[in-house]
Amino acid sequence: MNARLRSRTQEPYGPCPPEEFAGRFDGRTTLSEVLQDARYQGQVIILSGARGSGKTSFIEWVEHEIQNEPKLNGIAIKKTFPDAPGMIFATYVDLLRDLKGYQKFGWFKKALDSPKVKKSIGAVLDALEKASPLAGPAKVGVDAGAAVTRTLLPHETVDYTQLFSSFISALDALSDELTYEDKFLAILLDDVQWSSEPDFRLLKYLIQNPLPAIAFIITFRLEAGTMAMYAELRRELDRYGTEIPLSGMAPDEIKDFADLRYGLSVDDQTAEFLHETIGDPFCLVRCFDLLRRRNLAPSLANAREVLPEAVEPARSIYSELDQPWKDRLNSLCILRPPMSLSLIACMLKEGDIVRLQDELDRSVVFRRLKREEYDFVHSSLREYRREELPGRAAVELHSQAARCFETLRDGFDEWYADLSLAEHLFSGQEYGKALELNLRLGDRLYDLFDYGMALQLTKRAKICAEETNDRGMLAAALHQNGMILQSIYRFPDSLDAYNQSLEIKREIGDLAGEARVLHQIGMVYQLTNRFDEALDLYNQSLEIEREIGNKPGEAISLRTIEALKEEMLKKK
């Protein structure tokens, strides 16, 4: 085995280096053919597959090929959506900042420096920073007090509309410059399944409206929790894009894989056996790594011998670790990537940062992403340990993570720190602390149209209120839950949440809250054409607003009643 292969196989479980990427012959051919047309018309390509199918390795090979193949006349910029719910627009901000500062190719730098492109990228960055929670902490209340000021139907705010138009204008200007130069830009987005709802809507728009000289190449992990999102994406691809599905590797691809990555010669019979029993790249990596470390030839008999360990790679990798490293995996698996070195040190209670970093760099189960950021070498390891953690141990680790984020929060982006703290406080069963934070962040995400995550945080707040017997906050959480459900047209569920909130508001004597809930229920009835019932509820809300002297609320109720009566007349 040559020196390059020996060096590489010391850390075999991460994404494959582009120069060692093997197999996927049909997929590579399809991609090359599509990219040939990228200079003349927009292209969208999705690499889809289950966990362990080699999507990240494939997209990193694509990036390498575009950057190093002069005939393609293009450049590639790759970004990854982190498994960090609620981080809206972060990936797009990062992408545009990279574009703005790009220096490698003179012709591309020239295109970016054109006044139109420069102005457009500046405008979209400004819009992103204003629309995104990443621009600063959320300053919202926790009692859904602004509920009656919301419009009857969900709509894009000025900031959100500006964001879309600014982003498209920037890409449109860049498309014109690239077309003039007879070049193209490939935007590579890894792990799109983790994108937030606003991010995903923007991506769908870009797929529906392809721009000349710009290609989007994305990866998507297929599993039970992502299939609805995939189906939505697939509908767009049927009209506008190309899918390259990644499943098990064919026998000739397995032989290429073994030769290029491990310097091994696999016979036809063994390759066929591995194709039928293993197939996916992560399991194949484990298979060949076991053969190499045990100094076994890649024969059929030896492949059969290591098969039980190869088909469960995460479990078998973990079983080989010594206890200190097992403890480290268990302590860190509850964190979302990327993990900062300071956070890792806090979770592991390690005082010697220099020594810790050296050990992480030499580990076969972690990989460095940036200067002081790490992740598990493969997501399967993290997810395997999460599933195996005893319930009480997981609670204690989440509680410990909450302490770490409280201690280190000045070193993190404020929005990221708040989202992480909200999750760990809740999962650590610190319901008193988790209640207000989850409700507040849920309201903020609702304002940003990330309804799925807003619903999740609001449900957490509801559980926290129930656990702490806080009736007022329970009513607020139910009210907020109803508003989110109303926005996604789940009207029966919305009414159920509102009515539960109304019952509690009356129980605790919260007249102002009762008026707001009555108004919201009226809105749902109006949306479902139950006008008489809506009018009755608006009048009940108006009566309470007058009773408590809430002039702004009274004015809103009067305007709503007037608008409803006009609508009823039109219907007649």
PDB file of N, CA and C in Angstrom, residues 486-561:
ATOM      1  N   GLN A 486     -53.271  28.040  12.927  1.00  0.00           N
ATOM      2  CA  GLN A 486     -54.123  28.840  12.050  1.00  0.00           C
ATOM      3  C   GLN A 486     -53.353  29.266  10.797  1.00  0.00           C
ATOM      4  N   SER A 487     -52.087  29.621  10.968  1.00  0.00           N
ATOM      5  CA  SER A 487     -51.277  30.098   9.847  1.00  0.00           C
ATOM      6  C   SER A 487     -50.981  29.008   8.833  1.00  0.00           C
ATOM      7  N   ILE A 488     -51.020  27.745   9.265  1.00  0.00           N
ATOM      8  CA  ILE A 488     -50.775  26.643   8.315  1.00  0.00           C
ATOM      9  C   ILE A 488     -52.090  25.934   7.964  1.00  0.00           C
ATOM     10  N   TYR A 489     -53.214  26.652   8.212  1.00  0.00           N
ATOM     11  CA  TYR A 489     -54.541  26.223   7.767  1.00  0.00           C
ATOM     12  C   TYR A 489     -55.047  24.957   8.447  1.00  0.00           C
ATOM     13  N   ARG A 490     -54.531  24.665   9.613  1.00  0.00           N
ATOM     14  CA  ARG A 490     -55.054  23.534  10.392  1.00  0.00           C
ATOM     15  C   ARG A 490     -56.113  24.089  11.345  1.00  0.00           C
ATOM     16  N   PHE A 491     -57.242  24.494  10.767  1.00  0.00           N
ATOM     17  CA  PHE A 491     -58.234  25.245  11.523  1.00  0.00           C
ATOM     18  C   PHE A 491     -58.877  24.463  12.672  1.00  0.00           C
ATOM     19  N   PRO A 492     -59.255  23.194  12.496  1.00  0.00           N
ATOM     20  CA  PRO A 492     -59.832  22.470  13.642  1.00  0.00           C
ATOM     21  C   PRO A 492     -58.862  22.376  14.821  1.00  0.00           C
ATOM     22  N   ASP A 493     -57.584  22.082  14.531  1.00  0.00           N
ATOM     23  CA  ASP A 493     -56.585  22.014  15.602  1.00  0.00           C
ATOM     24  C   ASP A 493     -56.376  23.378  16.238  1.00  0.00           C
ATOM     25  N   SER A 494     -56.421  24.404  15.405  1.00  0.00           N
ATOM     26  CA  SER A 494     -56.265  25.766  15.912  1.00  0.00           C
ATOM     27  C   SER A 494     -57.395  26.116  16.875  1.00  0.00           C
ATOM     28  N   LEU A 495     -58.623  25.805  16.491  1.00  0.00           N
ATOM     29  CA  LEU A 495     -59.773  26.089  17.362  1.00  0.00           C
ATOM     30  C   LEU A 495     -59.674  25.329  18.678  1.00  0.00           C
ATOM     31  N   ASP A 496     -59.206  24.100  18.617  1.00  0.00           N
ATOM     32  CA  ASP A 496     -59.049  23.314  19.842  1.00  0.00           C
ATOM     33  C   ASP A 496     -58.072  23.992  20.799  1.00  0.00           C
ATOM     34  N   ALA A 497     -56.938  24.463  20.260  1.00  0.00           N
ATOM     35  CA  ALA A 497     -55.946  25.137  21.102  1.00  0.00           C
ATOM     36  C   ALA A 497     -56.506  26.440  21.664  1.00  0.00           C
ATOM     37  N   TYR A 498     -57.191  27.223  20.823  1.00  0.00           N
ATOM     38  CA  TYR A 498     -57.771  28.486  21.288  1.00  0.00           C
ATOM     39  C   TYR A 498     -58.795  28.254  22.397  1.00  0.00           C
ATOM     40  N   ASN A 499     -59.651  27.260  22.221  1.00  0.00           N
ATOM     41  CA  ASN A 499     -60.693  27.016  23.222  1.00  0.00           C
ATOM     42  C   ASN A 499     -60.109  26.563  24.556  1.00  0.00           C
ATOM     43  N   GLN A 500     -59.025  25.781  24.508  1.00  0.00           N
ATOM     44  CA  GLN A 500     -58.348  25.414  25.754  1.00  0.00           C
ATOM     45  C   GLN A 500     -57.763  26.648  26.431  1.00  0.00           C
ATOM     46  N   SER A 501     -57.170  27.525  25.624  1.00  0.00           N
ATOM     47  CA  SER A 501     -56.606  28.764  26.168  1.00  0.00           C
ATOM     48  C   SER A 501     -57.705  29.637  26.762  1.00  0.00           C
ATOM     49  N   LEU A 502     -58.837  29.730  26.051  1.00  0.00           N
ATOM     50  CA  LEU A 502     -59.953  30.551  26.518  1.00  0.00           C
ATOM     51  C   LEU A 502     -60.471  30.069  27.865  1.00  0.00           C
ATOM     52  N   GLU A 503     -60.580  28.767  28.018  1.00  0.00           N
ATOM     53  CA  GLU A 503     -61.061  28.197  29.280  1.00  0.00           C
ATOM     54  C   GLU A 503     -60.157  28.604  30.447  1.00  0.00           C
ATOM     55  N   ILE A 504     -58.851  28.552  30.224  1.00  0.00           N
ATOM     56  CA  ILE A 504     -57.909  28.911  31.294  1.00  0.00           C
ATOM     57  C   ILE A 504     -57.950  30.412  31.557  1.00  0.00           C
ATOM     58  N   LYS A 505     -58.029  31.220  30.493  1.00  0.00           N
ATOM     59  CA  LYS A 505     -58.101  32.673  30.674  1.00  0.00           C
ATOM     60  C   LYS A 505     -59.291  33.048  31.554  1.00  0.00           C
ATOM     61  N   ARG A 506     -60.419  32.406  31.319  1.00  0.00           N
ATOM     62  CA  ARG A 506     -61.605  32.689  32.132  1.00  0.00           C
ATOM     63  C   ARG A 506     -61.429  32.186  33.554  1.00  0.00           C
ATOM     64  N   GLU A 507     -60.778  31.027  33.679  1.00  0.00           N
ATOM     65  CA  GLU A 507     -60.541  30.435  35.002  1.00  0.00           C
ATOM     66  C   GLU A 507     -59.691  31.347  35.885  1.00  0.00           C
ATOM     67  N   ILE A 508     -58.660  31.974  35.293  1.00  0.00           N
ATOM     68  CA  ILE A 508     -57.747  32.809  36.093  1.00  0.00           C
ATOM     69  C   ILE A 508     -58.139  34.281  36.074  1.00  0.00           C
ATOM     70  N   GLY A 509     -59.240  34.608  35.381  1.00  0.00           N
ATOM     71  CA  GLY A 509     -59.736  35.974  35.390  1.00  0.00           C
ATOM     72  C   GLY A 509     -58.942  36.947  34.541  1.00  0.00           C
ATOM     73  N   ASP A 510     -58.341  36.471  33.471  1.00  0.00           N
ATOM     74  CA  ASP A 510     -57.545  37.323  32.579  1.00  0.00           C
ATOM     75  C   ASP A 510     -58.456  37.851  31.478  1.00  0.00           C
ATOM     76  N   LEU A 511     -59.078  39.010  31.725  1.00  0.00           N
ATOM     77  CA  LEU A 511     -60.034  39.552  30.768  1.00  0.00           C
ATOM     78  C   LEU A 511     -59.364  39.982  29.464  1.00  0.00           C
ATOM     79  N   ALA A 512     -58.210  40.617  29.568  1.00  0.00           N
ATOM     80  CA  ALA A 512     -57.510  41.053  28.352  1.00  0.00           C
ATOM     81  C   ALA A 512     -57.152  39.849  27.483  1.00  0.00           C
ATOM     82  N   GLY A 513     -56.645  38.795  28.126  1.00  0.00           N
ATOM     83  CA  GLY A 513     -56.315  37.583  27.386  1.00  0.00           C
ATOM     84  C   GLY A 513     -57.550  36.936  26.791  1.00  0.00           C
ATOM     85  N   GLU A 514     -58.657  36.952  27.538  1.00  0.00           N
ATOM     86  CA  GLU A 514     -59.907  36.382  27.032  1.00  0.00           C
ATOM     87  C   GLU A 514     -60.360  37.109  25.774  1.00  0.00           C
ATOM     88  N   ALA A 515     -60.241  38.438  25.781  1.00  0.00           N
ATOM     89  CA  ALA A 515     -60.647  39.221  24.611  1.00  0.00           C
ATOM     90  C   ALA A 515     -59.806  38.862  23.391  1.00  0.00           C
ATOM     91  N   ARG A 516     -58.513  38.687  23.603  1.00  0.00           N
ATOM     92  CA  ARG A 516     -57.636  38.353  22.478  1.00  0.00           C
ATOM     93  C   ARG A 516     -57.974  36.981  21.897  1.00  0.00           C
ATOM     94  N   VAL A 517     -58.226  36.011  22.773  1.00  0.00           N
ATOM     95  CA  VAL A 517     -58.535  34.664  22.283  1.00  0.00           C
ATOM     96  C   VAL A 517     -59.869  34.659  21.536  1.00  0.00           C
ATOM     97  N   LEU A 518     -60.861  35.361  22.071  1.00  0.00           N
ATOM     98  CA  LEU A 518     -62.151  35.448  21.379  1.00  0.00           C
ATOM     99  C   LEU A 518     -61.974  36.030  19.979  1.00  0.00           C
ATOM    100  N   HIS A 519     -61.128  37.050  19.887  1.00  0.00           N
ATOM    101  CA  HIS A 519     -60.871  37.664  18.586  1.00  0.00           C
ATOM    102  C   HIS A 519     -60.236  36.653  17.624  1.00  0.00           C
ATOM    103  N   GLN A 520     -59.275  35.877  18.116  1.00  0.00           N
ATOM    104  CA  GLN A 520     -58.610  34.888  17.262  1.00  0.00           C
ATOM    105  C   GLN A 520     -59.582  33.804  16.799  1.00  0.00           C
ATOM    106  N   ILE A 521     -60.441  33.348  17.709  1.00  0.00           N
ATOM    107  CA  ILE A 521     -61.431  32.335  17.312  1.00  0.00           C
ATOM    108  C   ILE A 521     -62.351  32.910  16.238  1.00  0.00           C
ATOM    109  N   GLY A 522     -62.721  34.172  16.411  1.00  0.00           N
ATOM    110  CA  GLY A 522     -63.533  34.832  15.395  1.00  0.00           C
ATOM    111  C   GLY A 522     -62.842  34.865  14.039  1.00  0.00           C
ATOM    112  N   MET A 523     -61.532  35.081  14.052  1.00  0.00           N
ATOM    113  CA  MET A 523     -60.780  35.097  12.795  1.00  0.00           C
ATOM    114  C   MET A 523     -60.842  33.742  12.092  1.00  0.00           C
ATOM    115  N   VAL A 524     -60.719  32.662  12.871  1.00  0.00           N
ATOM    116  CA  VAL A 524     -60.789  31.324  12.275  1.00  0.00           C
ATOM    117  C   VAL A 524     -62.171  31.091  11.677  1.00  0.00           C
ATOM    118  N   TYR A 525     -63.213  31.495  12.402  1.00  0.00           N
ATOM    119  CA  TYR A 525     -64.567  31.338  11.866  1.00  0.00           C
ATOM    120  C   TYR A 525     -64.751  32.150  10.584  1.00  0.00           C
ATOM    121  N   GLN A 526     -64.187  33.357  10.562  1.00  0.00           N
ATOM    122  CA  GLN A 526     -64.302  34.170   9.356  1.00  0.00           C
ATOM    123  C   GLN A 526     -63.580  33.510   8.181  1.00  0.00           C
ATOM    124  N   LEU A 527     -62.416  32.954   8.446  1.00  0.00           N
ATOM    125  CA  LEU A 527     -61.649  32.286   7.391  1.00  0.00           C
ATOM    126  C   LEU A 527     -62.365  31.056   6.843  1.00  0.00           C
ATOM    127  N   THR A 528     -63.213  30.447   7.669  1.00  0.00           N
ATOM    128  CA  THR A 528     -63.937  29.245   7.244  1.00  0.00           C
ATOM    129  C   THR A 528     -65.393  29.561   6.887  1.00  0.00           C
ATOM    130  N   ASN A 529     -65.655  30.863   6.638  1.00  0.00           N
ATOM    131  CA  ASN A 529     -66.963  31.331   6.150  1.00  0.00           C
ATOM    132  C   ASN A 529     -68.102  31.108   7.138  1.00  0.00           C
ATOM    133  N   ARG A 530     -67.785  31.061   8.412  1.00  0.00           N
ATOM    134  CA  ARG A 530     -68.823  30.980   9.456  1.00  0.00           C
ATOM    135  C   ARG A 530     -69.011  32.397  10.003  1.00  0.00           C
ATOM    136  N   PHE A 531     -69.600  33.258   9.158  1.00  0.00           N
ATOM    137  CA  PHE A 531     -69.585  34.695   9.423  1.00  0.00           C
ATOM    138  C   PHE A 531     -70.401  35.101  10.644  1.00  0.00           C
ATOM    139  N   ASP A 532     -71.561  34.498  10.832  1.00  0.00           N
ATOM    140  CA  ASP A 532     -72.398  34.885  11.970  1.00  0.00           C
ATOM    141  C   ASP A 532     -71.699  34.570  13.292  1.00  0.00           C
ATOM    142  N   GLU A 533     -71.068  33.393  13.354  1.00  0.00           N
ATOM    143  CA  GLU A 533     -70.342  33.023  14.577  1.00  0.00           C
ATOM    144  C   GLU A 533     -69.139  33.937  14.789  1.00  0.00           C
ATOM    145  N   ALA A 534     -68.476  34.298  13.690  1.00  0.00           N
ATOM    146  CA  ALA A 534     -67.329  35.205  13.791  1.00  0.00           C
ATOM    147  C   ALA A 534     -67.767  36.557  14.334  1.00  0.00           C
ATOM    148  N   LEU A 535     -68.890  37.067  13.813  1.00  0.00           N
ATOM    149  CA  LEU A 535     -69.381  38.371  14.257  1.00  0.00           C
ATOM    150  C   LEU A 535     -69.731  38.355  15.737  1.00  0.00           C
ATOM    151  N   ASP A 536     -70.341  37.275  16.191  1.00  0.00           N
ATOM    152  CA  ASP A 536     -70.691  37.151  17.610  1.00  0.00           C
ATOM    153  C   ASP A 536     -69.440  37.192  18.490  1.00  0.00           C
ATOM    154  N   LEU A 537     -68.394  36.496  18.073  1.00  0.00           N
ATOM    155  CA  LEU A 537     -67.156  36.461  18.864  1.00  0.00           C
ATOM    156  C   LEU A 537     -66.448  37.805  18.852  1.00  0.00           C
ATOM    157  N   TYR A 538     -66.444  38.484  17.706  1.00  0.00           N
ATOM    158  CA  TYR A 538     -65.837  39.814  17.647  1.00  0.00           C
ATOM    159  C   TYR A 538     -66.560  40.773  18.594  1.00  0.00           C
ATOM    160  N   ASN A 539     -67.893  40.657  18.641  1.00  0.00           N
ATOM    161  CA  ASN A 539     -68.664  41.531  19.533  1.00  0.00           C
ATOM    162  C   ASN A 539     -68.388  41.217  21.000  1.00  0.00           C
ATOM    163  N   GLN A 540     -68.219  39.917  21.313  1.00  0.00           N
ATOM    164  CA  GLN A 540     -67.855  39.557  22.689  1.00  0.00           C
ATOM    165  C   GLN A 540     -66.498  40.141  23.060  1.00  0.00           C
ATOM    166  N   SER A 541     -65.566  40.060  22.129  1.00  0.00           N
ATOM    167  CA  SER A 541     -64.236  40.621  22.367  1.00  0.00           C
ATOM    168  C   SER A 541     -64.316  42.133  22.543  1.00  0.00           C
ATOM    169  N   LEU A 542     -65.110  42.795  21.698  1.00  0.00           N
ATOM    170  CA  LEU A 542     -65.282  44.244  21.782  1.00  0.00           C
ATOM    171  C   LEU A 542     -65.854  44.657  23.129  1.00  0.00           C
ATOM    172  N   GLU A 543     -66.837  43.904  23.598  1.00  0.00           N
ATOM    173  CA  GLU A 543     -67.464  44.220  24.888  1.00  0.00           C
ATOM    174  C   GLU A 543     -66.445  44.178  26.027  1.00  0.00           C
ATOM    175  N   ILE A 544     -65.576  43.183  26.015  1.00  0.00           N
ATOM    176  CA  ILE A 544     -64.560  43.068  27.071  1.00  0.00           C
ATOM    177  C   ILE A 544     -63.534  44.190  26.946  1.00  0.00           C
ATOM    178  N   GLU A 545     -63.127  44.513  25.710  1.00  0.00           N
ATOM    179  CA  GLU A 545     -62.156  45.592  25.514  1.00  0.00           C
ATOM    180  C   GLU A 545     -62.703  46.904  26.080  1.00  0.00           C
ATOM    181  N   ARG A 546     -63.978  47.161  25.871  1.00  0.00           N
ATOM    182  CA  ARG A 546     -64.588  48.375  26.423  1.00  0.00           C
ATOM    183  C   ARG A 546     -64.649  48.321  27.947  1.00  0.00           C
ATOM    184  N   GLU A 547     -64.958  47.131  28.473  1.00  0.00           N
ATOM    185  CA  GLU A 547     -65.061  46.962  29.925  1.00  0.00           C
ATOM    186  C   GLU A 547     -63.740  47.260  30.626  1.00  0.00           C
ATOM    187  N   ILE A 548     -62.631  46.838  30.028  1.00  0.00           N
ATOM    188  CA  ILE A 548     -61.323  47.037  30.685  1.00  0.00           C
ATOM    189  C   ILE A 548     -60.632  48.312  30.215  1.00  0.00           C
ATOM    190  N   GLY A 549     -61.274  49.047  29.313  1.00  0.00           N
ATOM    191  CA  GLY A 549     -60.720  50.319  28.863  1.00  0.00           C
ATOM    192  C   GLY A 549     -59.541  50.205  27.917  1.00  0.00           C
ATOM    193  N   ASN A 550     -59.500  49.150  27.130  1.00  0.00           N
ATOM    194  CA  ASN A 550     -58.400  48.962  26.180  1.00  0.00           C
ATOM    195  C   ASN A 550     -58.783  49.615  24.852  1.00  0.00           C
ATOM    196  N   LYS A 551     -58.438  50.892  24.699  1.00  0.00           N
ATOM    197  CA  LYS A 551     -58.826  51.641  23.510  1.00  0.00           C
ATOM    198  C   LYS A 551     -58.227  51.084  22.213  1.00  0.00           C
ATOM    199  N   PRO A 552     -56.914  50.736  22.187  1.00  0.00           N
ATOM    200  CA  PRO A 552     -56.372  50.162  20.940  1.00  0.00           C
ATOM    201  C   PRO A 552     -57.067  48.856  20.552  1.00  0.00           C
ATOM    202  N   GLY A 553     -57.317  47.991  21.553  1.00  0.00           N
ATOM    203  CA  GLY A 553     -58.004  46.738  21.267  1.00  0.00           C
ATOM    204  C   GLY A 553     -59.422  46.983  20.781  1.00  0.00           C
ATOM    205  N   GLU A 554     -60.096  47.963  21.375  1.00  0.00           N
ATOM    206  CA  GLU A 554     -61.452  48.313  20.950  1.00  0.00           C
ATOM    207  C   GLU A 554     -61.452  48.785  19.499  1.00  0.00           C
ATOM    208  N   ALA A 555     -60.459  49.600  19.141  1.00  0.00           N
ATOM    209  CA  ALA A 555     -60.384  50.120  17.775  1.00  0.00           C
ATOM    210  C   ALA A 555     -60.172  48.991  16.769  1.00  0.00           C
ATOM    211  N   ILE A 556     -59.324  48.051  17.123  1.00  0.00           N
ATOM    212  CA  ILE A 556     -59.072  46.915  16.225  1.00  0.00           C
ATOM    213  C   ILE A 556     -60.338  46.089  16.046  1.00  0.00           C
ATOM    214  N   SER A 557     -61.054  45.846  17.150  1.00  0.00           N
ATOM    215  CA  SER A 557     -62.293  45.067  17.062  1.00  0.00           C
ATOM    216  C   SER A 557     -63.321  45.763  16.184  1.00  0.00           C
ATOM    217  N   LEU A 558     -63.449  47.074  16.330  1.00  0.00           N
ATOM    218  CA  LEU A 558     -64.416  47.819  15.524  1.00  0.00           C
ATOM    219  C   LEU A 558     -64.072  47.741  14.036  1.00  0.00           C
ATOM    220  N   ARG A 559     -62.785  47.892  13.717  1.00  0.00           N
ATOM    221  CA  ARG A 559     -62.382  47.805  12.305  1.00  0.00           C
ATOM    222  C   ARG A 559     -62.633  46.402  11.751  1.00  0.00           C
ATOM    223  N   THR A 560     -62.361  45.390  12.571  1.00  0.00           N
ATOM    224  CA  THR A 560     -62.563  44.010  12.124  1.00  0.00           C
ATOM    225  C   THR A 560     -64.041  43.735  11.886  1.00  0.00           C
ATOM    226  N   ILE A 561     -64.896  44.218  12.793  1.00  0.00           N
ATOM    227  CA  ILE A 561     -66.343  44.022  12.646  1.00  0.00           C
ATOM    228  C   ILE A 561     -66.850  44.718  11.387  1.00  0.00           C
TER     229      ILE A 561
END
